[in-house]
PDB file of C-alpha atoms in Angstrom:
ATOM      1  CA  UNK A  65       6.550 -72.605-134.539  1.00 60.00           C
ATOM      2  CA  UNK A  66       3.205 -74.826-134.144  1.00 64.00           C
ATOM      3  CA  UNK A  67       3.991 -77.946-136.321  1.00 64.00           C
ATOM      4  CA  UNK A  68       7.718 -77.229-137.109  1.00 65.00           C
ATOM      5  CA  UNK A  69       8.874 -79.631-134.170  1.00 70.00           C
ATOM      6  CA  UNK A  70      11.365 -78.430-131.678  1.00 75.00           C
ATOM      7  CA  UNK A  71      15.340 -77.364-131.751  1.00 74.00           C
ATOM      8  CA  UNK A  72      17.660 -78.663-129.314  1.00 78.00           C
ATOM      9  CA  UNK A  73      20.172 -76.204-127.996  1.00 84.00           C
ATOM     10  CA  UNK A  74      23.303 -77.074-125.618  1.00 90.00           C
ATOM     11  CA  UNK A  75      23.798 -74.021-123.027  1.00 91.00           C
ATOM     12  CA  UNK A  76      27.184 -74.579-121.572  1.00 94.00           C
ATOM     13  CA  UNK A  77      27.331 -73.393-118.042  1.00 95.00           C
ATOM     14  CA  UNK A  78      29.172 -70.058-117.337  1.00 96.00           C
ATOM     15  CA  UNK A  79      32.550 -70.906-116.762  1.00 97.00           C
ATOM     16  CA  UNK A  80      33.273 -73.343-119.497  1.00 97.00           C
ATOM     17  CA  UNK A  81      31.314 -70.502-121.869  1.00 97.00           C
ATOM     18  CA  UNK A  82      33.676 -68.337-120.722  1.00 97.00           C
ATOM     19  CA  UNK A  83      36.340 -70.858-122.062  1.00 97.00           C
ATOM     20  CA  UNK A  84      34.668 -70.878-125.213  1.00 98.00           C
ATOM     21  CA  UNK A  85      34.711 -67.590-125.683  1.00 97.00           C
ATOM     22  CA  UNK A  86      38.404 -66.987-124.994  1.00 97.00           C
ATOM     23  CA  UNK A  87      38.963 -70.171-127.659  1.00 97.00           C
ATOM     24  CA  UNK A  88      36.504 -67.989-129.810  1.00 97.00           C
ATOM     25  CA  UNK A  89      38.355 -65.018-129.886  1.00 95.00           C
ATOM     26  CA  UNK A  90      42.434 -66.499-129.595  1.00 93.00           C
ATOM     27  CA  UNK A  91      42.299 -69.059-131.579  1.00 94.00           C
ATOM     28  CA  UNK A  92      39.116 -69.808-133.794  1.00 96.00           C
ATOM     29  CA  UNK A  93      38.675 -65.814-135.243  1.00 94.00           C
ATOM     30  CA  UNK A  94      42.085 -66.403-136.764  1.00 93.00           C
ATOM     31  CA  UNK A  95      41.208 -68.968-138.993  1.00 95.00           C
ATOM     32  CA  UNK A  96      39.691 -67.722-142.255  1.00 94.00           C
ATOM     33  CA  UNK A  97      36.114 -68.650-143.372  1.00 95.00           C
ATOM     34  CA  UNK A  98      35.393 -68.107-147.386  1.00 96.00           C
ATOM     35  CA  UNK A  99      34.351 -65.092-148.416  1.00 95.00           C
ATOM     36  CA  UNK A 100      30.869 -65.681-149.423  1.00 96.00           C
ATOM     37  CA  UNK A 101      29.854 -66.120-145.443  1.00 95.00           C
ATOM     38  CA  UNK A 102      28.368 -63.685-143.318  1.00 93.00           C
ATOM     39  CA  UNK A 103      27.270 -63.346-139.816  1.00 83.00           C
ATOM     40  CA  UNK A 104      30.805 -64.288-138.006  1.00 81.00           C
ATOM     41  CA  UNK A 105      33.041 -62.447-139.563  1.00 82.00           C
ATOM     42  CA  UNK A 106      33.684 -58.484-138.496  1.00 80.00           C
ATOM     43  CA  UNK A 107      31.851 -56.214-140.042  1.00 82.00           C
ATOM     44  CA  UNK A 108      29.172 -58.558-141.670  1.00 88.00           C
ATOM     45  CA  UNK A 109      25.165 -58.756-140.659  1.00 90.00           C
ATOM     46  CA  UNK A 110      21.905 -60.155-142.134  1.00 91.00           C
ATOM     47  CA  UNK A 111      21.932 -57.078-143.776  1.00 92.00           C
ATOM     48  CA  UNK A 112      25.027 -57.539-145.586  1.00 93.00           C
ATOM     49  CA  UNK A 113      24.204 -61.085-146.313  1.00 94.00           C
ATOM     50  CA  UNK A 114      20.829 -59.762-147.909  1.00 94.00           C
ATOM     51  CA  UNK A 115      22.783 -56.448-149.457  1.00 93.00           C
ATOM     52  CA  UNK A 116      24.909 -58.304-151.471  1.00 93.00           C
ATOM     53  CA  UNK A 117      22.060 -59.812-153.638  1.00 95.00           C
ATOM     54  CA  UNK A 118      19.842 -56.855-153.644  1.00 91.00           C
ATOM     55  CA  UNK A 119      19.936 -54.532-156.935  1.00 89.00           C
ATOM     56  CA  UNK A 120      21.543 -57.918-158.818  1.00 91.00           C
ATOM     57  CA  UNK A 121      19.120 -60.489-158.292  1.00 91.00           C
ATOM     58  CA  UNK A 122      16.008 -61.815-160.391  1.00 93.00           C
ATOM     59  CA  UNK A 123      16.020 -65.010-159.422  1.00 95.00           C
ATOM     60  CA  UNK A 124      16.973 -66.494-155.657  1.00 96.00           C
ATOM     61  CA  UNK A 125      17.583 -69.682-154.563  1.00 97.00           C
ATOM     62  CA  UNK A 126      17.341 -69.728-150.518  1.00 96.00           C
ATOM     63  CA  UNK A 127      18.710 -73.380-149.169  1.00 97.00           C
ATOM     64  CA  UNK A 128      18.696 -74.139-145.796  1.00 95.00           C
ATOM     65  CA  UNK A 129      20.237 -77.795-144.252  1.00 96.00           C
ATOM     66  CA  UNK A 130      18.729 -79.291-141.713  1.00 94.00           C
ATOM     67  CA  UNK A 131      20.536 -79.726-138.095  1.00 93.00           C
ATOM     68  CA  UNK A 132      23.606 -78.153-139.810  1.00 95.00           C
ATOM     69  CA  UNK A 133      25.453 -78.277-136.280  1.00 96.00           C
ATOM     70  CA  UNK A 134      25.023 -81.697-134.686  1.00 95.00           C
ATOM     71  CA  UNK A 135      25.779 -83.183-138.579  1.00 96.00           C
ATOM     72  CA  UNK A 136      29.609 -82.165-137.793  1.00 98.00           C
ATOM     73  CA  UNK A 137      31.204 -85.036-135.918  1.00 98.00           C
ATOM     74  CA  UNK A 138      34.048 -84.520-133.673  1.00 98.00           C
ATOM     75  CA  UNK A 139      36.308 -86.124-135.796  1.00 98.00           C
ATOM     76  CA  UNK A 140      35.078 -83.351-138.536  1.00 98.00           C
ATOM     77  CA  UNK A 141      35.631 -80.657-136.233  1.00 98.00           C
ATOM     78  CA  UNK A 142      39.406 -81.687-135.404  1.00 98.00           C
ATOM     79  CA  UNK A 143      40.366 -82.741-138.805  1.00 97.00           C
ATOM     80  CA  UNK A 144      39.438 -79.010-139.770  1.00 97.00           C
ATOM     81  CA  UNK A 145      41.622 -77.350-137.092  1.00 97.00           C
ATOM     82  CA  UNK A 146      44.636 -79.462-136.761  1.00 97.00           C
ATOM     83  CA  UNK A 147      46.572 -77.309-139.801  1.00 96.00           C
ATOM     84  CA  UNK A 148      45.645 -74.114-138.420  1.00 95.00           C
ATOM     85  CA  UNK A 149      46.269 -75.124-134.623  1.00 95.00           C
ATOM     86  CA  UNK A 150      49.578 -76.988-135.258  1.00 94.00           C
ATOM     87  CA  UNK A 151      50.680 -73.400-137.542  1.00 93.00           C
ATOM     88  CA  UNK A 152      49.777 -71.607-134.392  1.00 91.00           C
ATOM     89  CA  UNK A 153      51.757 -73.574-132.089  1.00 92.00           C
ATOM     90  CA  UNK A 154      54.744 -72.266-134.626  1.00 89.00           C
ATOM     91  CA  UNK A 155      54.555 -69.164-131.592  1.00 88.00           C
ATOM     92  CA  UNK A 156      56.532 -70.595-128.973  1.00 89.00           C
ATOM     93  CA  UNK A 157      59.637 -70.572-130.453  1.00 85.00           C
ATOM     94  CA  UNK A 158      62.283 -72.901-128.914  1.00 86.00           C
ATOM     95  CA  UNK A 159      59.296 -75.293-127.493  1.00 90.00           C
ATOM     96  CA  UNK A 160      59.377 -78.677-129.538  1.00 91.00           C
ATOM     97  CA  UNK A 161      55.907 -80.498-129.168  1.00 92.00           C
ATOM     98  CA  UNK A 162      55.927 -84.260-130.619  1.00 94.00           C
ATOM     99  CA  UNK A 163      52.828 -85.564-132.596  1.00 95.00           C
ATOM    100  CA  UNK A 164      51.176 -87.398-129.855  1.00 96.00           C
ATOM    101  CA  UNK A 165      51.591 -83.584-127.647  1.00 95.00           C
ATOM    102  CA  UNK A 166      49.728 -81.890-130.872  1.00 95.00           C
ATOM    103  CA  UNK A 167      47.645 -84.292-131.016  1.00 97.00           C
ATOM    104  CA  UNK A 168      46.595 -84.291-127.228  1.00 97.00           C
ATOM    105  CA  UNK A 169      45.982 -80.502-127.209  1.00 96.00           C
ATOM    106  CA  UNK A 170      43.684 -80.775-130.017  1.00 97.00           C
ATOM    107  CA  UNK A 171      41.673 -83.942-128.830  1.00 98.00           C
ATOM    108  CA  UNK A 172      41.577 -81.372-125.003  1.00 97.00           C
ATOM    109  CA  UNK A 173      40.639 -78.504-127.867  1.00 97.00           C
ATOM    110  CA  UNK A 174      37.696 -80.794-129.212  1.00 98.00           C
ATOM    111  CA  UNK A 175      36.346 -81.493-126.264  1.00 97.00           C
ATOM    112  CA  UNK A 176      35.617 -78.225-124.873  1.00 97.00           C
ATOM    113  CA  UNK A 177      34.000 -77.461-128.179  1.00 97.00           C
ATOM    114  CA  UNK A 178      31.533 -80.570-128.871  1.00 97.00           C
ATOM    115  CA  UNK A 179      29.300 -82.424-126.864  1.00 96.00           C
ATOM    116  CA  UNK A 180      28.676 -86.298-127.550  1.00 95.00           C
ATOM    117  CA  UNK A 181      30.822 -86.405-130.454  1.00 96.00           C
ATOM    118  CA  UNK A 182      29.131 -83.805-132.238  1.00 96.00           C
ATOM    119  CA  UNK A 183      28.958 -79.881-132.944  1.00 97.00           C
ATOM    120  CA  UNK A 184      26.552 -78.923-130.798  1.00 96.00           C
ATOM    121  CA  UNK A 185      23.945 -75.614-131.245  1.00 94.00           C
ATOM    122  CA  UNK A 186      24.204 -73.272-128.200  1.00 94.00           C
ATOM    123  CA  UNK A 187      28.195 -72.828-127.636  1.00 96.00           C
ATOM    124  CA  UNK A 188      29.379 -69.489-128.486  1.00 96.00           C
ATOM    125  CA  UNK A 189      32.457 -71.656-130.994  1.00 97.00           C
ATOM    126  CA  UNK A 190      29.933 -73.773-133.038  1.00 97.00           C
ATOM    127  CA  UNK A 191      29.209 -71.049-135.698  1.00 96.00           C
ATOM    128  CA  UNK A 192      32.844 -70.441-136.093  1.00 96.00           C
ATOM    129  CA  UNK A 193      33.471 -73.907-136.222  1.00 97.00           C
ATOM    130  CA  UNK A 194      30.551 -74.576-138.843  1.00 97.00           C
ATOM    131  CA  UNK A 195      31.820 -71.830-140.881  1.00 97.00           C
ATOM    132  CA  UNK A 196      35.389 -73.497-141.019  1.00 97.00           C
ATOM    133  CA  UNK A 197      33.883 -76.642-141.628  1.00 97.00           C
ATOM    134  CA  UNK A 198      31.689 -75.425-144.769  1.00 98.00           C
ATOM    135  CA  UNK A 199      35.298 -73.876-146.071  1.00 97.00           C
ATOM    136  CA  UNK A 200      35.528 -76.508-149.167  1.00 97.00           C
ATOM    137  CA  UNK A 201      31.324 -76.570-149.614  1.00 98.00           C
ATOM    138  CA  UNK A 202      31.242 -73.126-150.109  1.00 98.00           C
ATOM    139  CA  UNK A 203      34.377 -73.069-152.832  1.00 98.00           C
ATOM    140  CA  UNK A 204      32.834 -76.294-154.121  1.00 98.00           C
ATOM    141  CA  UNK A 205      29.330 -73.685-154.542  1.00 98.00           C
ATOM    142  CA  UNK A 206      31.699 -71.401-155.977  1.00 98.00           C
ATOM    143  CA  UNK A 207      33.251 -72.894-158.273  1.00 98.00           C
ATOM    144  CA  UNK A 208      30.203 -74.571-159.968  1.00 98.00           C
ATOM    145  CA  UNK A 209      28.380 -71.354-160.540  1.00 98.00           C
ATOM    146  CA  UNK A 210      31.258 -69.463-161.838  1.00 97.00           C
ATOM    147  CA  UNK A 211      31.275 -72.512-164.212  1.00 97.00           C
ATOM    148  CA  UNK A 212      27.842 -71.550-165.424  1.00 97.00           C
ATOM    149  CA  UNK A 213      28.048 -68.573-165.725  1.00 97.00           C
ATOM    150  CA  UNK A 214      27.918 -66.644-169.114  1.00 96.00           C
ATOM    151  CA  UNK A 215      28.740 -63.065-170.320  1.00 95.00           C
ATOM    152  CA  UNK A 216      24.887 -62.796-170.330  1.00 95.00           C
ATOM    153  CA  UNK A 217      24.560 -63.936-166.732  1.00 97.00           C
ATOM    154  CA  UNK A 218      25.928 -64.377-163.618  1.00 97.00           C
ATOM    155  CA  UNK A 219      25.928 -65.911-160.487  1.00 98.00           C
ATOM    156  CA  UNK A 220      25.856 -64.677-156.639  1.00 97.00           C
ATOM    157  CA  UNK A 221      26.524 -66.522-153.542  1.00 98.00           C
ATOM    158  CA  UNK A 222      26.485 -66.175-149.859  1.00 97.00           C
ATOM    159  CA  UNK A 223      26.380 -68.159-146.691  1.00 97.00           C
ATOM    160  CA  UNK A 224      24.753 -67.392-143.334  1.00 95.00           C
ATOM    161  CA  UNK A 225      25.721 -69.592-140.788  1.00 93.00           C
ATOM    162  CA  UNK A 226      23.178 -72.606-142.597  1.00 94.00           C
ATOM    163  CA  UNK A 227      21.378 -70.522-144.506  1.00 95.00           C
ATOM    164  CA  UNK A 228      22.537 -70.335-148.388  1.00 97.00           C
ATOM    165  CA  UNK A 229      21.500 -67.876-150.675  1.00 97.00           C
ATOM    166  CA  UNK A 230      22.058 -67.965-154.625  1.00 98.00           C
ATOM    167  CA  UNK A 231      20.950 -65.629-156.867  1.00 97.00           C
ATOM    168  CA  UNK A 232      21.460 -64.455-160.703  1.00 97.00           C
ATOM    169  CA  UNK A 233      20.498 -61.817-163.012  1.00 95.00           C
ATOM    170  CA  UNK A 234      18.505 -64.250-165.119  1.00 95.00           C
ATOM    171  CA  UNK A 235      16.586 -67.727-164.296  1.00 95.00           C
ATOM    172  CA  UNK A 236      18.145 -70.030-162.685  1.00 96.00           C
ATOM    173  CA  UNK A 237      17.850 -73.288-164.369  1.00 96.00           C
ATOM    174  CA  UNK A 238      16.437 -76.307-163.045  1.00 96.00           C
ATOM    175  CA  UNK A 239      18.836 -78.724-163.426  1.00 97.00           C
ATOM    176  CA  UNK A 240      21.586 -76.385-161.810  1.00 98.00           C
ATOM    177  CA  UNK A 241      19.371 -76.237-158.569  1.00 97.00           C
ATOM    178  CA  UNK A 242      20.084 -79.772-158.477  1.00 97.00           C
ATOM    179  CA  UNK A 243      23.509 -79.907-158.859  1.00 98.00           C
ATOM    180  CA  UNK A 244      23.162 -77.053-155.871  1.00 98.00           C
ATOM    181  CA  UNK A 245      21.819 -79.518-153.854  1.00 97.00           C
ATOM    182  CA  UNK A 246      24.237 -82.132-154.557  1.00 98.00           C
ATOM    183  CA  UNK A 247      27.108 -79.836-153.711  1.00 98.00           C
ATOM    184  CA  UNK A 248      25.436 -79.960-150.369  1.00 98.00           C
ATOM    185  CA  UNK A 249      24.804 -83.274-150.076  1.00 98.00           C
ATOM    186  CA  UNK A 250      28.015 -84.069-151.379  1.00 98.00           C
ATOM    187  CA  UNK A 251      29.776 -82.552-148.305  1.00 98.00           C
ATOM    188  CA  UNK A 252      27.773 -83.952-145.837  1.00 97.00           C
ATOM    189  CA  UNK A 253      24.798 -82.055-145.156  1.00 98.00           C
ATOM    190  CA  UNK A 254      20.931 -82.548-146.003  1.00 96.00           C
ATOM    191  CA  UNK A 255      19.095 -79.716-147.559  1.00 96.00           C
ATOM    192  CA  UNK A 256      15.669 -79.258-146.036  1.00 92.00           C
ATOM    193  CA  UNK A 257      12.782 -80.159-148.554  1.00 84.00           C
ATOM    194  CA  UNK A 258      10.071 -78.261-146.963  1.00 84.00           C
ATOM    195  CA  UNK A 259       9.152 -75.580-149.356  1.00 84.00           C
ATOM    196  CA  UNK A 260       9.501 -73.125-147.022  1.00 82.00           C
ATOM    197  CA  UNK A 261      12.910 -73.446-145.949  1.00 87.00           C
ATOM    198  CA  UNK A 262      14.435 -74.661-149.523  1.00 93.00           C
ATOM    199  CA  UNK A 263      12.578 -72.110-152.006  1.00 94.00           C
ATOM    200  CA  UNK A 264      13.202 -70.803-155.483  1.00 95.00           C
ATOM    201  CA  UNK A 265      11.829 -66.931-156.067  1.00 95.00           C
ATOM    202  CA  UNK A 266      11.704 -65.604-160.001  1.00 92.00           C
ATOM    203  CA  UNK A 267       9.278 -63.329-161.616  1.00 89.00           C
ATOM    204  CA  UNK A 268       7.213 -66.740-162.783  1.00 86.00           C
ATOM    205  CA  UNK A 269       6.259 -67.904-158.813  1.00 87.00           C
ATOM    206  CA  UNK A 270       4.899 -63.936-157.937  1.00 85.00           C
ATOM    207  CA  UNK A 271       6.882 -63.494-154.745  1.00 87.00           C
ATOM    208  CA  UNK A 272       9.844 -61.393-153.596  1.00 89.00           C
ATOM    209  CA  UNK A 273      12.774 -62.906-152.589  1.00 90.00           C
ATOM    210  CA  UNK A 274      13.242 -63.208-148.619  1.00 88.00           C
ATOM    211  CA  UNK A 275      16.939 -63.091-147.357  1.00 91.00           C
ATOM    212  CA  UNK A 276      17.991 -63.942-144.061  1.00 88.00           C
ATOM    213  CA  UNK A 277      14.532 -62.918-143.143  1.00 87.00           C
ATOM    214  CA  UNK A 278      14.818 -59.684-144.989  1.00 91.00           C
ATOM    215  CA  UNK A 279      12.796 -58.854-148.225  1.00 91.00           C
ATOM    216  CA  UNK A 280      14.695 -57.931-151.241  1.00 88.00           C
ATOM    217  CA  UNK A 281      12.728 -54.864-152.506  1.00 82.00           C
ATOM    218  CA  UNK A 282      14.875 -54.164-155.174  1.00 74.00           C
ATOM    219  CA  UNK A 283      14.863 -50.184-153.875  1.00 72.00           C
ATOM    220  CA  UNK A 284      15.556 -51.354-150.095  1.00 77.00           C
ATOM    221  CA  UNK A 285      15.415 -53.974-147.366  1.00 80.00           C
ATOM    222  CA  UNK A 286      12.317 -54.596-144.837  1.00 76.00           C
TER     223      UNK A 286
END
């Protein structure tokens, strides 16, 4: 958009896409991502994402980070899959692998998945790899508003790829936004501060809450 300054994407060319896809699929869909995201997981849309608010919310607090993709380093990336790729190797039976072989396959891994040390936008495995990546953010998020919340209110989260949506039955105080943001910044990201992209809907600012581009009209989504 005019004055919003440009975003960089990484096409890979067909053949290693095709690569990423089968990596996609085999080995990166069989990790699980936390509950509370949507948009790569089966079954799960915008519409979901924005569903799971609607009918609940008064308040929403929409958080987006900025460059979410290229602010995973390579070394992020790996240290996130080599549990899950060294249980998977636990399928050839009979083969022994030493530490420097694990280790080799997941540095070969890496590289087909990041470009220039970092988690590129574009690849068809970067939002599957983000989502694993946010894994202890989004318990972290969890956690803190399942710590404030009361018998008189409560607290909904979701993620969409690096889009973050909170939302309650009741106001949403100030000073937990913050901590909201800290949880973020604690883990490595920066939150936009653009009001536009980091925004806070109640009754008190006039507007209805917008989703994952979706308005929540409490009697449907448009």
């Amino acid at each position: 958009g005019r004055g919003r300054g440009f975003r960089y994407f990484a096409a890979p060319c067909e053949e290693l896409k095709l690569v990423q896809r089968a990596i996609l699929h085999r080995i990166l869909s069989q990790i699980p991502a936390h509950f509370a995201r949507h948009g790569n997981q089966v079954g799960s849309s915008i519409i979901s994402n924005a569903e799971h608010h609607r009918g609940f919310a008064i308040a929403v607090y929409s958080v987006d980070i900025i460059n979410a993709f290229p602010t995973v380093f390579r070394s992020r990336v790996k240290a996130n899959l080599r549990k899950p790729f060294e249980f998977g190797l636990r399928q050839f039976s009979g083969v022994e692998f030493s530490d420097a072989d694990k280790d080799m396959m997941l540095d070969v891994l890496c590289d087909l998945m990041c470009l220039r040390d970092r988690l590129p936008q574009g690849p068809p495995t970067s939002p599957r790899i983000l989502d694993l990546v946010c894994m202890k953010m989004d318990q972290e998020m969890y956690n803190l508003l399942q710590k404030n919340s009361t018998p008189f209110q409560s607290y909904r989260f979701t993620a969409w790829s690096d889009d973050l949506t909170i939302s309650s039955n009741g106001e949403i105080p100030e000073e937990l936004r913050k901590e909201i943001l800290d949880v973020v910044r604690k883990n490595g990201f920066i939150p936009h501060v653009r009001k536009d992209k980091t925004k806070y809907y109640s009754p008190e600012t006039g507007e209805m809450p917008i989703v994952t581009g979706l308005v929540l009209n409490p009697e449907r989504l448009t």
